[in-house]
Coordinates of C-alpha atoms in Angstrom, one line a residue:
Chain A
X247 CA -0.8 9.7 20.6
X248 CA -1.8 6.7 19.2
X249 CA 0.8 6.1 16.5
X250 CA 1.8 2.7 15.4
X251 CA 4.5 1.2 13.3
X252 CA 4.3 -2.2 12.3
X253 CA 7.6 -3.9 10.1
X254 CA 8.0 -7.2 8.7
X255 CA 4.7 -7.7 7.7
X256 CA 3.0 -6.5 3.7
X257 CA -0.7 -7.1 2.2
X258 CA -0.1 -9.4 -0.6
X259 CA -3.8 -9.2 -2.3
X260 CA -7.2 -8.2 -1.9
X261 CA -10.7 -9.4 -3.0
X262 CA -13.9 -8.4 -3.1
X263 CA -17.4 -9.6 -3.4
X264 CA -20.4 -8.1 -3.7
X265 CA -24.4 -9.2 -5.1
X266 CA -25.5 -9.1 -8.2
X267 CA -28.0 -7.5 -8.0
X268 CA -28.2 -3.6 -8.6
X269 CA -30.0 -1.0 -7.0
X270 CA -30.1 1.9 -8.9
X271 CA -30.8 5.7 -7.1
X272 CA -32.8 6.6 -9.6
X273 CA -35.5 4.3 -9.5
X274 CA -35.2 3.4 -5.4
X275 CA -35.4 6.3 -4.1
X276 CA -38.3 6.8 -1.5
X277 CA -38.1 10.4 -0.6
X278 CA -40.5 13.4 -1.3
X279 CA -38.1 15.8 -0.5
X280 CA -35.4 15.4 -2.9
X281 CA -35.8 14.0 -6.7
X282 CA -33.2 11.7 -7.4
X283 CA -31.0 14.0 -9.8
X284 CA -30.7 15.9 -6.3
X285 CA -29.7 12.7 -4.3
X286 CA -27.3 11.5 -7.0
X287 CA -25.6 15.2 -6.8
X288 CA -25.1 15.5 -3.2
X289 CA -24.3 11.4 -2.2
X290 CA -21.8 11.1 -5.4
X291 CA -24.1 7.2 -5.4
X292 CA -25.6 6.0 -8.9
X293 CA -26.2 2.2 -8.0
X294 CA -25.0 0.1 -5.1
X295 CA -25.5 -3.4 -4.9
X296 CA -27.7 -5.0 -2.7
X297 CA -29.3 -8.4 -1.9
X298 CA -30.8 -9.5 1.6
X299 CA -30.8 -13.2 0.8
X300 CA -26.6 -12.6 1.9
X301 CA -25.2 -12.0 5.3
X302 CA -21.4 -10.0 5.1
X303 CA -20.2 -13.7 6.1
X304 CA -21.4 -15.0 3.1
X305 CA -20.0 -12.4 1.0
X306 CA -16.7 -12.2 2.8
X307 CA -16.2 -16.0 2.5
X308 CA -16.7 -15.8 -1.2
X309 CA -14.2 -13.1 -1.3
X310 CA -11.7 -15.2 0.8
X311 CA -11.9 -18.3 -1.2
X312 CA -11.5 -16.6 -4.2
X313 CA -8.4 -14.8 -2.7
X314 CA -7.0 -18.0 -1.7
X315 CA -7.5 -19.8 -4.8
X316 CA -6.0 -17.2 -6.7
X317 CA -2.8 -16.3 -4.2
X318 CA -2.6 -20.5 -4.5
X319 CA -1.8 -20.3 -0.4
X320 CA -2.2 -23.4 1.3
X321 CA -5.2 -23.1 4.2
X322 CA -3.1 -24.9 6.5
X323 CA -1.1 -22.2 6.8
X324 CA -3.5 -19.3 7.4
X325 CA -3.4 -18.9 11.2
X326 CA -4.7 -15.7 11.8
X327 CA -8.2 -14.4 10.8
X328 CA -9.9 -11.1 11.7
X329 CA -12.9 -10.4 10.7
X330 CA -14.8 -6.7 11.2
X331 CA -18.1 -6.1 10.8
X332 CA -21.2 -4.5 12.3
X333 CA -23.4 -7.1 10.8
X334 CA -21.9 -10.5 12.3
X335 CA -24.6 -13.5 11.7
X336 CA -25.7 -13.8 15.0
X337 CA -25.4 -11.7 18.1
X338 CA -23.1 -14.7 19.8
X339 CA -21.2 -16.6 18.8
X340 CA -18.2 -14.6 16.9
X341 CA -18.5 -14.8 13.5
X342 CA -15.3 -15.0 12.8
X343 CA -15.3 -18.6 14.4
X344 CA -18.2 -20.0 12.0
X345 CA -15.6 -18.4 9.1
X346 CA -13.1 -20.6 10.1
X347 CA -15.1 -23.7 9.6
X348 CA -16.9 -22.0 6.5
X349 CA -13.4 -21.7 4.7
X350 CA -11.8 -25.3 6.4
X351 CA -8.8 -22.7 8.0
X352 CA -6.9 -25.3 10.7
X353 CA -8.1 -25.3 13.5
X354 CA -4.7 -23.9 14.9
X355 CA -5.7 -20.7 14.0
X356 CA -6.4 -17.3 15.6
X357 CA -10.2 -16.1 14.8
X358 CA -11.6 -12.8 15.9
X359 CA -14.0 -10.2 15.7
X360 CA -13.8 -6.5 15.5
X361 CA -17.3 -4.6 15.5
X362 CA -16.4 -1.6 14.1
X363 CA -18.0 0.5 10.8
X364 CA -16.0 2.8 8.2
X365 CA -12.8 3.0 9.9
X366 CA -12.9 -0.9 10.4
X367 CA -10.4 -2.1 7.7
X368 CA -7.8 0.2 9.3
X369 CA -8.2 -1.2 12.8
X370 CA -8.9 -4.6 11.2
X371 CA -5.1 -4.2 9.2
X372 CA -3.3 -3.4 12.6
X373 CA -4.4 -6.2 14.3
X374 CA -3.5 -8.6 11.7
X375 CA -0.1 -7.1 11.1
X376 CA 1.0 -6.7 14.6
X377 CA -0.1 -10.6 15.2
X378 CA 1.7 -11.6 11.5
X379 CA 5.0 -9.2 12.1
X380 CA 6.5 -11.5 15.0
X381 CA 7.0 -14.4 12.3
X382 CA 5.4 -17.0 14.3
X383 CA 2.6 -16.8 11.8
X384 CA 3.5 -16.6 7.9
X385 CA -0.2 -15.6 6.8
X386 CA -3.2 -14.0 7.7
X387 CA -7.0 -13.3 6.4
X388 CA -8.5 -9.8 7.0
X389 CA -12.0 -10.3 6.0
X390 CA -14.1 -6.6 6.2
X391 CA -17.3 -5.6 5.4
X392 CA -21.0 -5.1 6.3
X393 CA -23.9 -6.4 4.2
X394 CA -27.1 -4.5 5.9
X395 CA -29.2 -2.1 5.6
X396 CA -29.5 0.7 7.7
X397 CA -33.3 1.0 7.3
X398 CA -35.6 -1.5 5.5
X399 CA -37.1 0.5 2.8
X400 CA -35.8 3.9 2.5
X401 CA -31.6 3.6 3.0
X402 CA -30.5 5.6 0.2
X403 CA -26.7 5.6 1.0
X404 CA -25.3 1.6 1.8
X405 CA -24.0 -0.7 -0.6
X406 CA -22.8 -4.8 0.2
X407 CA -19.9 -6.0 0.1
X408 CA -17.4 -8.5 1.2
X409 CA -13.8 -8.0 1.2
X410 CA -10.6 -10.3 1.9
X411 CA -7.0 -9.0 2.4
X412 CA -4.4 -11.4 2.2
X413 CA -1.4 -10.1 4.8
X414 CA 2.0 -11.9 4.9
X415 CA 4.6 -11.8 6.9
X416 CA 7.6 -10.8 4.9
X417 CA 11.3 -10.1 6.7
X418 CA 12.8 -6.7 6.3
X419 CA 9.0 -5.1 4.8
X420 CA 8.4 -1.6 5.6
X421 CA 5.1 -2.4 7.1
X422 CA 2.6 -0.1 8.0
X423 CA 2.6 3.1 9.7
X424 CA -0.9 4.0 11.8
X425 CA -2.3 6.6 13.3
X426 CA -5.5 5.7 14.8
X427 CA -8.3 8.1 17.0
X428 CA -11.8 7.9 18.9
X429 CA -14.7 9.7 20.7
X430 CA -17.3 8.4 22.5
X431 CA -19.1 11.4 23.2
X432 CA -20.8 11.2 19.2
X433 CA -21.4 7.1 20.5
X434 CA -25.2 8.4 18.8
X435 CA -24.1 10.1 15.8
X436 CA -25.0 6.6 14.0
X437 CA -26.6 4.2 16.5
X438 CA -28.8 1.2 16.1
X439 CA -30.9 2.0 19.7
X440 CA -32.1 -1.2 20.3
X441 CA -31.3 -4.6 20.4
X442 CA -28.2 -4.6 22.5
X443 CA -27.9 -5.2 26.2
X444 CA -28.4 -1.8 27.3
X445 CA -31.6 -1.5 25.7
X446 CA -33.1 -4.9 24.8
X447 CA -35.3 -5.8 22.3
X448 CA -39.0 -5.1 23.3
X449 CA -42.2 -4.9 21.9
X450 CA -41.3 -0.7 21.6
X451 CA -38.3 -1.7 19.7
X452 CA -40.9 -2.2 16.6
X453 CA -43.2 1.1 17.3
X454 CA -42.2 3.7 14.8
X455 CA -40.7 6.9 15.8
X456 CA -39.8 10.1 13.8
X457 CA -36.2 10.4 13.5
X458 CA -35.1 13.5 11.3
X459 CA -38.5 13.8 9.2
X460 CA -38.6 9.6 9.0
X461 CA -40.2 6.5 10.4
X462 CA -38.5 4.8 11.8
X463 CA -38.1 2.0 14.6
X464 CA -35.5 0.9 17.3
X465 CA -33.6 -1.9 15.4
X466 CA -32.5 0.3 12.3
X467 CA -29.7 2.1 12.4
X468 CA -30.5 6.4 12.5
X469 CA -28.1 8.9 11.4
X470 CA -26.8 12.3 12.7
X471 CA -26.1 13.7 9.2
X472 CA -24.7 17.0 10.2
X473 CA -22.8 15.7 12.8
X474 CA -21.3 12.8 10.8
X475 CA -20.5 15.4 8.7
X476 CA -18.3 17.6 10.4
X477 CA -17.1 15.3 11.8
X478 CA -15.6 13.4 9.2
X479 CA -14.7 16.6 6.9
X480 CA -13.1 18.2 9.9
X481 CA -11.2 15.4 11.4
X482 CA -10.2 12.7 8.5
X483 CA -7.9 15.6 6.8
X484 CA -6.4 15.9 10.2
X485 CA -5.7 12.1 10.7
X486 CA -4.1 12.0 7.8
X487 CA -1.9 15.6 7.7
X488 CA -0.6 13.8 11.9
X489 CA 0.0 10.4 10.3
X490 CA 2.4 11.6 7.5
X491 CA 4.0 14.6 10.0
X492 CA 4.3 11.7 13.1
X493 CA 6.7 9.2 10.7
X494 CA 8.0 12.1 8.4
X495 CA 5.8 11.7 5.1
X496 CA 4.9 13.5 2.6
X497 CA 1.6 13.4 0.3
X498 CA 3.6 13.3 -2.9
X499 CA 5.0 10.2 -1.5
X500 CA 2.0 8.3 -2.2
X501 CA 0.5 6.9 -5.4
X502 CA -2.9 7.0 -4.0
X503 CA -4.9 8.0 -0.8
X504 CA -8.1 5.8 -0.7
X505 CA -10.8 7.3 1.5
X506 CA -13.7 5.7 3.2
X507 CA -16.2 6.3 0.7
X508 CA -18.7 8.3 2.9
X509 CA -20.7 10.4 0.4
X510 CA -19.3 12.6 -2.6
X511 CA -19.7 15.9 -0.9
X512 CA -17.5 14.6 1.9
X513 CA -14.5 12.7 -0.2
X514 CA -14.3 16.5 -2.2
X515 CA -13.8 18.5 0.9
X516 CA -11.0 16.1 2.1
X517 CA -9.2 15.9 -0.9
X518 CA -9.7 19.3 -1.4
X519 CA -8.4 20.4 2.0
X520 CA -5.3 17.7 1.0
X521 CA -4.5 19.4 -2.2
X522 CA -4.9 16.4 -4.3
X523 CA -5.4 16.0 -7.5
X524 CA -8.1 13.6 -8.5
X525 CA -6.5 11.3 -10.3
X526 CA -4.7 10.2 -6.5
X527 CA -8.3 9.7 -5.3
X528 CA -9.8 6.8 -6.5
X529 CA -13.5 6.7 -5.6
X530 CA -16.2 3.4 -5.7
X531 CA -19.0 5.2 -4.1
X532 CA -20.5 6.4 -7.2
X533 CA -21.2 2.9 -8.7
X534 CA -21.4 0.5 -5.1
X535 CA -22.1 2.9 -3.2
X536 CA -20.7 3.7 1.0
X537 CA -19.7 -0.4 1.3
X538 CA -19.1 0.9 4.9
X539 CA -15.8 -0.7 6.3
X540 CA -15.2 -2.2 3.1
X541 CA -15.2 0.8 1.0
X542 CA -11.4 1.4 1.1
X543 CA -10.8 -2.1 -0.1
X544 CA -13.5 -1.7 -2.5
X545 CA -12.1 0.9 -3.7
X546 CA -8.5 -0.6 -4.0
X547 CA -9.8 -3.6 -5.7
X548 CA -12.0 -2.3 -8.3
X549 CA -10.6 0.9 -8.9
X550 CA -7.1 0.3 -9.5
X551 CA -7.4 -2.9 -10.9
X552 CA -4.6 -2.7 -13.7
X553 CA -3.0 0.0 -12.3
X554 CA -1.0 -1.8 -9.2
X555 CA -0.4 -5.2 -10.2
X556 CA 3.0 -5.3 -11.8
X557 CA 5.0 -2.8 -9.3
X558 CA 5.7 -0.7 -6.1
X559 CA 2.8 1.4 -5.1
X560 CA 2.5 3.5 -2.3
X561 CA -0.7 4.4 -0.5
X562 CA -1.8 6.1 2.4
X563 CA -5.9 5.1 3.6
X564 CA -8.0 6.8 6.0
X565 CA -11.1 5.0 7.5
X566 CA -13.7 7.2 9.6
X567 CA -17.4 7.2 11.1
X568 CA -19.2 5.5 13.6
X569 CA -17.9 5.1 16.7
X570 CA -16.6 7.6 16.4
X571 CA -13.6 6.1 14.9
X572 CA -11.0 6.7 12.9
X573 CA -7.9 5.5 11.5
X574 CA -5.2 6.5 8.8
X575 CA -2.6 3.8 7.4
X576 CA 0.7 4.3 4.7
X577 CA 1.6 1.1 3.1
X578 CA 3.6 0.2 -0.2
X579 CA 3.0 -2.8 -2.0
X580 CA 5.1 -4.5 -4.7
X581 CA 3.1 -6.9 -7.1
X582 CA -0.2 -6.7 -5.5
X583 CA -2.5 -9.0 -6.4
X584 CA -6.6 -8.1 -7.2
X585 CA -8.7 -10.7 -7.6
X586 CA -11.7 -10.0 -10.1
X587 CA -14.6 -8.7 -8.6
X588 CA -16.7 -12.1 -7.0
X589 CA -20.7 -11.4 -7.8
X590 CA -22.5 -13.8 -6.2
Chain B
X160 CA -20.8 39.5 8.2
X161 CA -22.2 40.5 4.6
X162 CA -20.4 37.5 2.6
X163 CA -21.5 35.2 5.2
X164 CA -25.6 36.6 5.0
X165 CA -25.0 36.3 0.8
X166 CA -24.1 32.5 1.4
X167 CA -26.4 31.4 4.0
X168 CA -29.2 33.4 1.4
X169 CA -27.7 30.9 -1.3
X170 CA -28.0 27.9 1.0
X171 CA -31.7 29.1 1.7
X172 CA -32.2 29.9 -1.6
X173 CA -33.5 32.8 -0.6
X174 CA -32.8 36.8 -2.3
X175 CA -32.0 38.0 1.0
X176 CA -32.5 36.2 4.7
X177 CA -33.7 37.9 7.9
X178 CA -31.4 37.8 10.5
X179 CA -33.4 37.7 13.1
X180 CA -35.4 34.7 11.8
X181 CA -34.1 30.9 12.7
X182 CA -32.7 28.9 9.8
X183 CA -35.3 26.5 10.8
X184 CA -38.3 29.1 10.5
X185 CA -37.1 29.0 6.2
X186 CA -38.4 26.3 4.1
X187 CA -35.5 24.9 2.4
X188 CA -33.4 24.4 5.7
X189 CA -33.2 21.1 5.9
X190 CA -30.4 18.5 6.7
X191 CA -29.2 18.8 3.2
X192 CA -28.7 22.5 3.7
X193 CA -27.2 22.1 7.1
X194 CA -24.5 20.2 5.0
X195 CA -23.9 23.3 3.0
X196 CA -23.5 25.5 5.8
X197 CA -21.1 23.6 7.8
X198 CA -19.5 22.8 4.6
X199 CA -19.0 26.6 4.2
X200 CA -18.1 27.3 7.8
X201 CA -15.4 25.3 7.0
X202 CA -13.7 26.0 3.8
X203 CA -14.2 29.6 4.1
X204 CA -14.3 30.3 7.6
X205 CA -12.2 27.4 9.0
X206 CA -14.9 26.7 11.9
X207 CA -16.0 23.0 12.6
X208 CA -19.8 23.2 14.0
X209 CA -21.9 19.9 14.5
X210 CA -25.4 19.9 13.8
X211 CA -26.7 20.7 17.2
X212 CA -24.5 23.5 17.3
X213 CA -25.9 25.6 13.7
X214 CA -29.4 24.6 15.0
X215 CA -28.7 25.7 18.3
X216 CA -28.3 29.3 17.4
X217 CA -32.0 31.4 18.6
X218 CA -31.4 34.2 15.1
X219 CA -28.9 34.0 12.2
X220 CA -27.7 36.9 13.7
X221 CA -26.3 35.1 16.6
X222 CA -24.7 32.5 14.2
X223 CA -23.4 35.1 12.5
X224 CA -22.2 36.8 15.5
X225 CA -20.4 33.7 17.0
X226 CA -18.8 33.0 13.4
X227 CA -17.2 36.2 13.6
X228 CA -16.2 35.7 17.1
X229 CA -14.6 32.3 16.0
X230 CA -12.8 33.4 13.5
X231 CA -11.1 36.6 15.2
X232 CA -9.8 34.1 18.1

C-alpha cells in the first residue's frame, strides 16, 4: 500500500522549455505501413519539438532559470534539487550535480537523480516535498524531463522538453496526497538493451536487429506497444480511482486531472473509464508530443496557462510507463505561477 | 461469441474472419490493430490482455473461447 501524505509543503510555479524547432508528423514520418493521417489519428501527435544539439540538462536549466527569475527567489536559498530523467549527460557523474553548478545553487544544497520515465514527475514531486515539508529547507527545484530520441530516424511518438517546478515549504499547506506502484516483471516493455552494465556496449550493440517489423540496434530504446498499452489503460484509471478512495476524494473535487501524455488513444480510454468530461483533461500531446516525464508539467504549463494563475485549483496527476512505474498525486494550488514557454 | 467475431472482423477489416485462422495469418493485424483489440477487450469485455497474451492464442476461436471464459468468472 504505498500511500503517502505529505503536509506543509505546496508547488509555487512551473516552467517549461522546449526547442524551437518543429517536427511535424506529417512530413517526418518514415513508415510504409501507415500514411500519416493514420499516425496523427491513432497517436493524438501533430508536431513535437525536437533538436539534438540540447541535452534535457540544457533544456531543464533554461526552464529553472527562467523559473527563478520570474518567482524572484534568491539561489542561496534553494537547497534541495531533484532532477529525473532517463537521459542524464553522461552515464556518471549525476547530473543533477553539474545542474547545481550550471544554475550557481549554494553549494549547501541537496542534488539528486531519479532515472525514471513517464511516471517520473510524480516520484520526482514526493521526494522534494517530503525533504521540503520538515521546514529545515524553505525551497526546492524539481527539474523533469527527457530530451532523446528513442530511435535515430524513425521515433514517431517523443517530443523535448525541460521542465522546472518550484516547491516551497509553506506551514499548515495541505500538501500532497500519493499513491505510487511498480512491476518489474514488464522491466522490457520499453528497454534500451544495451549500454548499461548488464549488457555493455559492444561492437553487436551497433548490428541492426528487427524489433517489431524495424531496424533497429542495441542502444535505442524498443517498445512493447501492446503491452505498454494495457498496461497503462488498465492500470492508470486504477491508480487514480485507489488514490482518491485511500484519502477520501472525490473526482468532482478536482479542477483538472493531468495525465501523462502517452498517445491519444490511451488518454481517451482513461478519461473515459474516469467519466470525465474533456474540458478536466487538458492534453499537450497533440502539439509537443509524449515529453515523457515532463508531459504532465507540460501540460500544466502550457495548457492552463490563464486559467490557474489568480486562484485555488485543485488537481489530481497520474504518471505511468516504463519501469513499470506509476504514480498518482492530488494537490491544490493558490496563485500558481507559469512562466511563458522558454524556446531555446 | 457473435459480437466479439463482428468486432475483431472490424479490427481486421475483414467481412467475416475465420475462426480457426490466427490473427496473425490476416493482413491488417498488426500492432496497431492489436491496440484495437485489447482496447475492446477492455471497454466491452472488461479483460486486460498484454500483447503476448492476444498473440499467444493458436485460433481466434480459442481467444474467443478464453474471452468468454474471463468474462463468466
Amino acid at each position: 500500500m504505498a500511500f503517502f501524505e505529505i503536509k506543509n509543503v505546496r508547488i509555487i510555479g512551473i516552467a517549461s522549455c522546449m526547442p524551437k524547432h518543429v517536427c511535424y508528423t506529417k512530413d517526418s514520418l518514415v513508415n510504409d505501413k501507415y500514411n500519416a493521417d493514420e499516425f496523427i489519428r491513432s497517436t493524438g501527435i501533430e508536431s513535437r519539438r525536437l533538436d539534438e544539439s540540447y541535452t534535457t540538462s540544457d533544456l531543464c536549466v533554461h526552464a529553472a532559470e527562467k523559473l527563478i527569475s520570474d518567482l524572484k527567489w534568491d539561489k542561496s536559498e534553494i537547497n534541495v534539487l531533484i532532477f529525473v530523467t532517463q537521459g542524464p549527460d553522461y552515464l556518471c557523474p549525476s547530473t543533477a550535480c553539474i545542474i547545481q553548478d550550471r544554475l550557481k545553487l549554494s553549494k549547501e544544497c541537496y542534488a539528486s537523480e531519479l532515472p525514471l520515465g513517464c511516471s517520473g514527475w510524480v516520484y520526482g514531486l514526493s521526494y522534494a516535498a517530503s525533504m521540503l515539508s520538515r521546514g529545515t529547507v524553505k525551497k526546492g527545484l524539481l527539474l523533469v524531463g527527457d530530451a532523446r530520441l528513442f530511435q535515430k530516424t524513425t521515433d514517431p511518438l517523443v517530443g523535448f522538453a525541460g521542465t522546472a517546478t518550484a516547491i516551497e515549504y509553506s506551514e499548515g499547506a495541505t500538501g500532497f496526497q500519493f499513491h505510487f506502484g511498480t512491476d518489474g516483471s514488464g522491466y522490457d516493455a520499453i528497454i534500451i538493451p544495451d549500454g548499461g552494465t548488464r549488457n555493455q556496449v559492444s561492437q553487436s550493440s551497433f548490428e541492426l536487429e528487427d524489433v517489431d517489423g524495424k531496424k533497429m540496434n542495441r542502444l535505442e530504446s524498443r517498445m512493447n506497444g501492446m503491452d505498454v498499452f494495457s498496461f497503462a489503460i488498465s492500470t492508470a484509471p486504477k491508480s487514480i480511482k485507489k488514490a482518491m478512495t485511500y484519502f477520501n476524494r472525490n473526482l468532482s473535487d478536482f479542477d483538472y486531472c493531468i495525465l501523462h501524455q502517452a498517445n491519444i488513444q490511451i488518454d481517451e480510454i482513461i478519461r473515459k473509464k474516469l467519466n470525465l468530461t474533456a474540458d478536466k483533461v487538458p492534453y499537450s500531446l497533440k502539439e509537443f508530443g509524449n515529453t515523457s516525464s515532463a508531459s504532465i508539467p507540460v501540460t500544466i504549463s502550457t495548457q492552463l496557462k490563464g486559467k490557474v494563475e489568480n486562484k485555488h485549483t485543485e488537481f489530481i496527476c497520474c504518471g505511468f510507463g516504463i519501469g513499470l512505474s506509476w504514480g498518482t498525486v492530488m494537490f491544490s494550488t493558490d496563485n500558481l505561477f507559469i512562466s511563458d514557454l522558454v524556446e531555446v | 461469441m457473435e459480437k466479439l467475431l463482428k468486432s475483431i472482423a472490424e479490427i481486421l477489416e475483414v467481412e467475416e474472419v475465420d475462426c480457426r485462422k490466427k490473427l496473425s495469418e490476416y493482413e491488417e493485424w498488426d500492432s496497431l490493430a492489436g491496440l484495437s483489440l485489447i482496447a475492446l477487450l477492455d471497454s466491452d469485455y472488461g479483460i486486460t490482455m498484454n500483447g503476448k497474451e492476444i498473440q499467444s492464442f493458436d485460433s481466434i476461436e480459442d481467444l474467443c473461447n478464453e474471452v468468454l471464459k474471463r468474462t463468466k468468472l
